Coordinates of C-alpha atoms and ligand atoms in Angstrom, one line a residue:
M982 CA -7.5 83.6 152.6
N983 CA -3.8 82.8 152.0
I984 CA -3.2 80.5 149.0
L985 CA 0.0 78.6 148.6
V986 CA 0.7 78.2 144.8
I987 CA 3.1 75.5 143.8
N988 CA 4.7 74.9 140.5
C989 CA 6.7 71.7 140.8
G990 CA 9.3 70.5 138.2
S991 CA 11.4 67.4 138.3
S992 CA 14.3 69.0 140.3
S993 CA 12.8 72.5 141.1
L994 CA 9.8 73.9 142.9
K995 CA 8.5 77.5 142.6
Y996 CA 6.2 78.7 145.3
Q997 CA 4.2 81.8 146.2
V998 CA 1.8 82.7 148.9
I999 CA -1.0 85.0 147.7
N1000 CA -3.5 86.7 149.9
S1001 CA -6.7 86.3 147.9
D1002 CA -8.4 89.4 149.5
T1003 CA -5.7 91.8 148.4
E1004 CA -4.4 89.6 145.5
Q1005 CA -0.9 90.5 146.7
C1006 CA 2.0 88.0 146.8
I1007 CA 3.1 87.9 150.5
A1008 CA 6.1 85.6 150.0
K1009 CA 7.8 83.7 147.2
G1010 CA 10.7 81.5 146.4
L1011 CA 12.3 78.6 144.7
C1012 CA 13.8 75.2 145.6
E1013 CA 16.5 74.1 143.2
R1014 CA 18.5 70.9 142.6
I1015 CA 16.0 68.7 144.5
G1016 CA 17.4 65.2 144.7
I1017 CA 20.8 66.4 143.4
D1018 CA 23.8 67.8 145.4
A1019 CA 24.0 71.4 146.5
S1020 CA 20.2 71.9 146.8
Q1021 CA 19.1 75.3 147.9
I1022 CA 15.9 77.1 148.8
S1023 CA 15.3 80.8 148.3
Y1024 CA 12.7 82.7 150.3
T1025 CA 11.6 86.3 149.9
P1026 CA 8.8 87.8 152.1
A1027 CA 7.1 90.8 150.4
G1028 CA 9.1 93.9 151.2
G1029 CA 11.9 91.8 152.8
E1030 CA 15.3 90.5 152.0
K1031 CA 15.8 87.4 149.9
E1032 CA 17.3 84.5 151.9
V1033 CA 19.1 81.7 150.2
T1034 CA 19.9 78.5 152.2
V1035 CA 21.9 75.6 150.9
T1036 CA 20.6 72.5 152.5
P1037 CA 20.0 68.9 151.5
M1038 CA 16.8 68.2 149.7
P1039 CA 16.7 64.5 148.9
D1040 CA 13.1 64.6 147.7
H1041 CA 10.1 66.9 147.1
T1042 CA 8.6 66.2 150.5
E1043 CA 11.7 67.6 152.1
A1044 CA 11.6 70.6 149.7
I1045 CA 8.0 71.4 150.7
R1046 CA 8.7 70.8 154.4
L1047 CA 11.4 73.5 154.0
V1048 CA 9.0 75.9 152.2
L1049 CA 6.5 75.5 155.0
E1050 CA 9.2 76.0 157.6
A1051 CA 10.3 79.2 155.9
L1052 CA 6.7 80.5 155.7
T1053 CA 6.1 79.9 159.4
N1054 CA 9.6 80.9 160.6
P1055 CA 9.0 83.1 163.8
R1056 CA 11.5 85.7 162.6
T1057 CA 10.9 86.1 158.9
G1058 CA 7.8 84.0 158.2
V1059 CA 4.6 85.5 156.8
V1060 CA 2.1 83.2 158.7
K1061 CA 2.0 82.2 162.3
S1062 CA 1.0 78.6 161.6
L1063 CA -0.1 76.5 158.6
D1064 CA -3.7 77.0 159.7
E1065 CA -3.3 80.4 158.1
I1066 CA -2.9 78.8 154.7
G1067 CA -6.4 78.2 153.5
A1068 CA -5.7 76.1 150.4
V1069 CA -3.0 75.1 147.9
G1070 CA -3.1 75.6 144.2
H1071 CA -1.0 73.3 142.1
R1072 CA 0.1 73.9 138.5
V1073 CA -0.4 70.7 136.4
V1074 CA 0.9 70.7 132.9
H1075 CA -1.3 68.2 131.1
G1076 CA -5.0 67.5 131.9
G1077 CA -5.6 65.7 128.6
E1078 CA -9.3 65.7 127.5
K1079 CA -10.3 64.8 131.0
F1080 CA -9.9 68.3 132.5
A1081 CA -11.4 71.3 130.8
Q1082 CA -11.5 73.1 134.2
S1083 CA -9.4 73.3 137.4
T1084 CA -10.5 70.8 139.9
L1085 CA -10.4 70.0 143.6
L1086 CA -7.9 67.2 144.3
N1087 CA -8.9 63.9 145.7
D1088 CA -7.7 60.3 145.1
A1089 CA -9.9 59.8 142.1
V1090 CA -8.6 63.1 140.5
M1091 CA -5.0 62.1 141.3
A1092 CA -5.6 58.8 139.4
A1093 CA -7.1 60.6 136.4
I1094 CA -4.1 63.0 136.4
E1095 CA -1.7 60.0 136.4
E1096 CA -3.5 58.7 133.3
C1097 CA -2.3 61.8 131.5
N1098 CA 1.3 61.1 132.3
D1099 CA 1.9 59.5 128.8
L1100 CA 1.0 62.8 127.2
A1101 CA 3.5 64.8 129.3
P1102 CA 6.1 62.4 130.5
L1103 CA 8.6 65.1 131.5
H1104 CA 6.2 67.3 133.4
N1105 CA 3.1 65.5 134.8
P1106 CA 5.0 63.0 137.0
A1107 CA 6.9 65.9 138.6
N1108 CA 3.7 67.8 139.2
I1109 CA 2.2 64.7 140.9
I1110 CA 5.2 64.2 143.1
G1111 CA 4.8 67.8 144.3
I1112 CA 1.1 67.3 145.0
N1113 CA 1.6 64.1 146.9
A1114 CA 4.3 65.7 149.0
C1115 CA 2.0 68.6 149.9
R1116 CA -0.9 66.3 150.6
K1117 CA 1.3 64.3 153.0
L1118 CA 2.4 67.4 154.9
M1119 CA -0.9 69.3 154.8
P1120 CA -3.5 66.4 154.9
T1121 CA -6.5 68.6 155.9
T1122 CA -5.8 71.6 153.6
P1123 CA -7.9 71.7 150.4
M1124 CA -5.9 71.5 147.2
V1125 CA -6.7 72.4 143.6
A1126 CA -5.1 71.4 140.3
V1127 CA -5.0 74.1 137.7
F1128 CA -4.1 72.7 134.2
D1129 CA -2.0 74.4 131.5
T1130 CA -4.2 72.6 128.9
A1131 CA -7.7 73.3 130.3
F1132 CA -8.3 76.8 128.8
H1133 CA -7.7 75.3 125.3
Q1134 CA -10.3 72.5 125.7
T1135 CA -12.9 74.8 124.0
M1136 CA -11.0 74.5 120.7
P1137 CA -13.2 73.1 118.0
E1138 CA -12.4 69.7 116.4
E1139 CA -11.1 71.3 113.2
A1140 CA -8.5 73.2 115.3
Y1141 CA -7.3 70.3 117.4
M1142 CA -7.2 67.4 114.9
Y1143 CA -4.0 66.5 113.1
G1144 CA -4.1 65.0 109.6
L1145 CA -3.1 61.6 110.9
P1146 CA -5.0 58.2 110.8
Y1147 CA -8.0 58.8 113.0
E1148 CA -7.3 55.6 115.0
Y1149 CA -4.3 57.4 116.7
Y1150 CA -6.8 59.9 118.1
Q1151 CA -9.1 57.1 119.2
K1152 CA -6.4 54.9 120.7
Y1153 CA -3.9 57.4 122.1
K1154 CA -5.8 60.7 122.1
I1155 CA -3.2 62.2 119.8
R1156 CA -4.5 65.7 119.1
R1157 CA -3.6 69.3 119.7
Y1158 CA -4.0 70.4 123.4
G1159 CA -2.1 73.7 123.8
F1160 CA -0.2 74.9 126.9
H1161 CA 0.3 78.2 128.8
G1162 CA -3.5 78.1 129.2
T1163 CA -3.5 79.8 132.6
S1164 CA -1.5 82.7 131.0
H1165 CA -3.6 83.0 127.9
S1166 CA -6.8 83.0 130.0
Y1167 CA -5.4 85.6 132.5
V1168 CA -4.1 87.9 129.9
S1169 CA -7.1 87.9 127.6
K1170 CA -9.4 88.6 130.5
K1171 CA -7.2 91.3 131.8
A1172 CA -7.1 93.0 128.4
A1173 CA -10.9 93.2 128.3
E1174 CA -10.9 94.5 131.8
V1175 CA -8.3 97.2 131.1
L1176 CA -10.2 98.3 127.9
G1177 CA -13.5 98.4 129.9
K1178 CA -15.1 96.0 127.4
K1179 CA -17.0 92.8 127.8
Y1180 CA -14.8 89.7 127.4
E1181 CA -17.5 87.9 125.6
D1182 CA -17.7 90.6 122.9
L1183 CA -14.0 90.5 121.9
K1184 CA -11.8 88.7 119.5
I1185 CA -8.4 88.6 121.2
I1186 CA -5.0 87.2 120.1
V1187 CA -2.5 86.5 122.9
C1188 CA 1.2 86.2 122.1
H1189 CA 2.8 84.5 125.1
L1190 CA 6.5 85.0 124.2
G1191 CA 8.9 83.6 126.8
N1192 CA 11.4 80.9 126.8
G1193 CA 8.5 78.8 125.8
A1194 CA 6.2 80.6 123.4
S1195 CA 2.7 80.2 122.1
V1196 CA -0.1 82.2 120.5
S1197 CA -3.8 81.7 121.1
A1198 CA -7.0 83.0 119.5
V1199 CA -9.8 83.8 122.1
K1200 CA -13.2 84.5 120.5
N1201 CA -16.0 85.7 122.7
G1202 CA -14.3 84.5 125.9
K1203 CA -13.4 81.0 124.5
C1204 CA -10.1 79.7 123.1
V1205 CA -10.6 78.6 119.5
D1206 CA -7.0 77.9 118.5
T1207 CA -3.5 77.9 119.9
S1208 CA -0.1 77.2 118.5
M1209 CA 1.2 74.4 120.7
G1210 CA 0.0 70.9 120.1
L1211 CA 0.2 67.5 121.6
T1212 CA 3.3 68.7 123.3
P1213 CA 4.8 72.2 123.8
L1214 CA 7.2 71.6 120.8
E1215 CA 4.7 72.8 118.1
G1216 CA 4.2 76.3 116.9
L1217 CA 6.5 79.3 117.4
I1218 CA 10.2 79.2 117.3
M1219 CA 11.1 79.2 121.1
G1220 CA 14.2 79.6 123.3
T1221 CA 15.6 76.2 122.4
R1222 CA 12.5 74.4 120.8
S1223 CA 12.2 74.4 117.0
G1224 CA 8.4 74.9 116.8
D1225 CA 6.7 73.9 113.5
L1226 CA 8.8 71.8 111.1
D1227 CA 8.4 69.6 108.1
P1228 CA 8.2 66.2 109.9
A1229 CA 10.4 64.6 107.2
I1230 CA 13.3 66.7 108.5
L1231 CA 13.5 64.2 111.5
E1232 CA 14.3 61.3 109.1
F1233 CA 16.6 63.5 107.1
I1234 CA 18.8 64.5 110.1
A1235 CA 18.6 60.9 111.5
H1236 CA 20.2 59.6 108.3
K1237 CA 22.7 62.3 107.7
E1238 CA 23.9 62.6 111.4
N1239 CA 23.4 58.9 112.3
K1240 CA 21.0 59.8 115.2
N1241 CA 18.2 57.9 116.9
I1242 CA 14.8 59.3 117.6
D1243 CA 15.7 60.2 121.2
E1244 CA 18.7 62.1 120.1
I1245 CA 16.7 63.9 117.4
M1246 CA 14.0 64.9 120.0
T1247 CA 16.8 66.3 122.2
I1248 CA 18.0 68.4 119.3
L1249 CA 14.4 69.7 118.6
N1250 CA 13.7 70.5 122.3
K1251 CA 17.1 71.7 123.6
K1252 CA 19.4 72.7 120.7
S1253 CA 17.0 74.4 118.3
G1254 CA 14.8 77.5 118.5
V1255 CA 16.5 80.9 118.7
L1256 CA 19.6 79.2 120.3
G1257 CA 20.1 76.9 117.3
L1258 CA 19.1 79.4 114.6
S1259 CA 21.5 82.0 116.0
D1260 CA 24.3 79.4 115.6
N1261 CA 24.4 79.1 119.4
L1262 CA 24.7 82.9 120.0
S1263 CA 22.0 82.7 122.8
S1264 CA 18.6 81.6 123.7
D1265 CA 18.1 84.9 125.6
F1266 CA 16.4 87.7 123.7
R1267 CA 18.5 90.3 125.6
D1268 CA 21.6 89.0 123.9
L1269 CA 19.8 88.7 120.5
E1270 CA 18.5 92.2 120.7
A1271 CA 22.0 93.5 121.6
G1272 CA 23.4 91.5 118.7
Y1273 CA 20.7 92.8 116.3
N1274 CA 21.5 96.4 117.3
N1275 CA 25.2 95.8 116.7
G1276 CA 24.5 94.4 113.2
D1277 CA 25.3 90.7 114.2
E1278 CA 24.1 88.5 111.3
N1279 CA 23.2 85.6 113.5
A1280 CA 21.1 87.7 115.8
S1281 CA 19.4 89.5 112.9
R1282 CA 18.5 86.3 111.1
T1283 CA 17.1 84.8 114.3
L1284 CA 15.0 87.8 115.4
K1285 CA 13.6 88.3 111.9
T1286 CA 12.6 84.6 111.6
F1287 CA 11.2 84.5 115.1
C1288 CA 9.0 87.6 114.5
Y1289 CA 7.9 86.5 111.0
R1290 CA 6.6 83.2 112.6
V1291 CA 4.7 85.2 115.3
A1292 CA 3.2 87.4 112.6
K1293 CA 2.1 84.4 110.5
Y1294 CA 0.3 82.9 113.5
I1295 CA -1.4 86.2 114.2
G1296 CA -2.6 86.3 110.5
S1297 CA -3.9 82.7 110.7
Y1298 CA -5.8 83.5 113.9
V1299 CA -7.3 86.7 112.3
A1300 CA -8.6 84.3 109.7
A1301 CA -9.8 81.7 112.3
M1302 CA -11.8 84.4 114.1
N1303 CA -12.8 86.4 111.0
G1304 CA -11.1 89.5 112.6
V1305 CA -9.4 90.6 115.7
D1306 CA -10.0 93.5 118.2
V1307 CA -7.0 93.2 120.5
I1308 CA -3.5 91.6 120.2
C1309 CA -1.7 91.1 123.5
F1310 CA 2.0 90.6 124.2
T1311 CA 3.0 88.9 127.4
A1312 CA 5.7 86.8 129.2
G1313 CA 9.5 87.5 129.4
V1314 CA 10.0 88.5 125.8
G1315 CA 6.5 89.9 125.1
E1316 CA 6.6 92.1 128.1
N1317 CA 10.2 93.3 127.9
A1318 CA 11.3 93.4 124.3
P1319 CA 10.0 96.5 122.4
L1320 CA 12.1 95.6 119.4
V1321 CA 10.4 92.2 119.0
R1322 CA 6.9 93.8 119.4
S1323 CA 7.6 96.4 116.8
M1324 CA 9.1 93.9 114.4
V1325 CA 6.0 91.7 114.7
C1326 CA 3.7 94.7 114.4
D1327 CA 5.5 95.9 111.2
Y1328 CA 3.6 93.0 109.5
L1329 CA 0.2 94.2 110.8
G1330 CA -0.5 97.2 108.5
Y1331 CA -3.4 95.3 107.0
L1332 CA -5.1 95.4 110.5
G1333 CA -4.6 99.1 110.7
V1334 CA -2.1 98.8 113.5
S1335 CA -0.3 102.0 114.4
I1336 CA 2.3 101.7 117.2
D1337 CA 2.8 104.5 119.8
K1338 CA 6.6 104.4 120.1
D1339 CA 6.7 106.0 123.6
A1340 CA 4.1 103.5 125.0
N1341 CA 6.0 100.6 123.4
A1342 CA 9.1 101.7 125.3
K1343 CA 7.4 101.3 128.7
R1344 CA 7.7 98.3 131.0
G1345 CA 5.7 96.5 133.7
E1346 CA 2.3 98.1 133.0
D1347 CA -1.0 96.9 131.5
I1348 CA -0.9 99.3 128.6
A1349 CA -2.1 99.8 125.0
I1350 CA 0.9 100.4 122.7
T1351 CA -1.1 101.6 119.7
T1352 CA -2.2 105.1 119.0
P1353 CA -5.8 106.0 119.7
D1354 CA -6.7 105.9 116.0
S1355 CA -5.2 102.4 115.5
R1356 CA -7.9 100.1 114.0
T1357 CA -6.7 97.2 116.1
T1358 CA -5.5 97.7 119.7
V1359 CA -2.2 96.1 120.6
M1360 CA -1.4 95.8 124.3
V1361 CA 1.3 94.6 126.7
I1362 CA -0.2 92.7 129.6
P1363 CA 2.2 91.3 132.1
T1364 CA 1.1 87.7 132.8
N1365 CA 0.6 86.5 136.4
E1366 CA 0.1 82.7 136.3
E1367 CA 0.4 82.4 140.1
L1368 CA -2.4 84.9 140.7
A1369 CA -4.5 83.1 138.1
I1370 CA -3.9 79.8 139.9
A1371 CA -4.7 81.4 143.3
R1372 CA -8.0 82.8 141.9
E1373 CA -9.0 79.4 140.6
T1374 CA -8.1 77.8 143.9
V1375 CA -10.2 80.3 145.9
R1376 CA -13.1 79.8 143.4
L1377 CA -13.1 76.1 144.0
V1378 CA -12.6 75.9 147.8
K1379 CA -15.1 78.7 148.7
Ligands
AMP2615 P1 9.8 83.6 130.5 O1 9.9 82.2 130.0 O2 8.4 84.2 130.3 O3 10.3 83.8 132.0 O4 10.8 84.5 129.6 C1 12.2 84.4 129.8 C2 12.8 85.0 128.6 O5 12.4 86.4 128.5 C3 14.4 85.1 128.7 O6 15.0 84.0 128.3 C4 14.7 86.3 127.8 O7 14.9 85.8 126.5 C5 13.4 87.2 127.8 N1 13.7 88.4 128.5 C6 13.7 88.7 129.8 N2 13.9 90.0 130.1 C7 14.2 90.6 128.9 C8 14.5 91.9 128.4 N3 14.6 92.9 129.3 N4 14.6 92.1 127.1 C9 14.4 91.1 126.2 N5 14.1 89.8 126.6 C10 14.0 89.6 127.9

């Protein structure tokens, strides 16, 4: 069956078609600047040339119509008609406490997703717009919502509660939810598979280090803790997000810089992280690595602080699980930055981690980067959130 996977943002829409029998991506692309001027769609069939077309896209319905047109184009399309698309899987950022699993979409589910909008005001409304546009154009095709938060719903209360008045949890559901769940789930399962061990027997820590970054602790096949919280701002230092802070800093900056709460939140979300810490050198780890290797002080401070925070989270999750068998690195930085991996692993002597330098230099493979005698295995597992969404979609529509 061919599955169309949609990841819809407020002005962009990523798509992939995955054949669920071969698990291969047969076409993919991106719509950008939806609802703005100079919108464009890119389309790449597997093994073919990437095509970029600049064309008006006043709304998401038009963007999806163009995606479907590209997929069925007689010359370059990958399906003859939309009947060859068996189902659509939609990424949805926040499922609150309502959704601990992926779910088939219907009107009642749509209403329940809308109720989660308060928890992710930047993301969920955009996801919903994408789903509605798809349902309009493909009214008889089954659709599934796959939530970023669902995998983390197994966290115990002591991991998800904040030290705040309990009434805020009761009234507003303020608690830790965690994100990147599809990636944490995919990578932890894949690690067990590659090692030939039972998922349910392992204690795994997944470090998803991309522009957004989070760590999770997966014990016996269930997530028991993760570093992001009510929103994706908590936890690690990220591309432009601060991660963990003393909350009193907000008030301090507000007074010193005469800023209101919205301005402060913009600073924490968009101007902080490795970008801010490096004194605006870059949010891209390629630049930071290059700077570090050239002795740049801003890059050095930033990479050291970033890696120290990752190592601290790993340590806290070893404590939470009373041990660890496997530590996985994934996402843009985790998969491609050997320097970051080795700087993090330098802290892990107490776990008997011994890095194989040649393996750590490789790219694009599911691979252990520790020596055979390393007491804890460290792996690089390229994430594949689209495939994970396609698998969930097939599971629910079959
Ligand atoms: P993601 O959010 O998972 O797509 O990750 C994007 C980030 O990965 C980029 O902002 C870069 O910082 C990082 N990245 C991508 N390629 C490399 C590379 N070759 N070396 C270091 N970092 C990389």
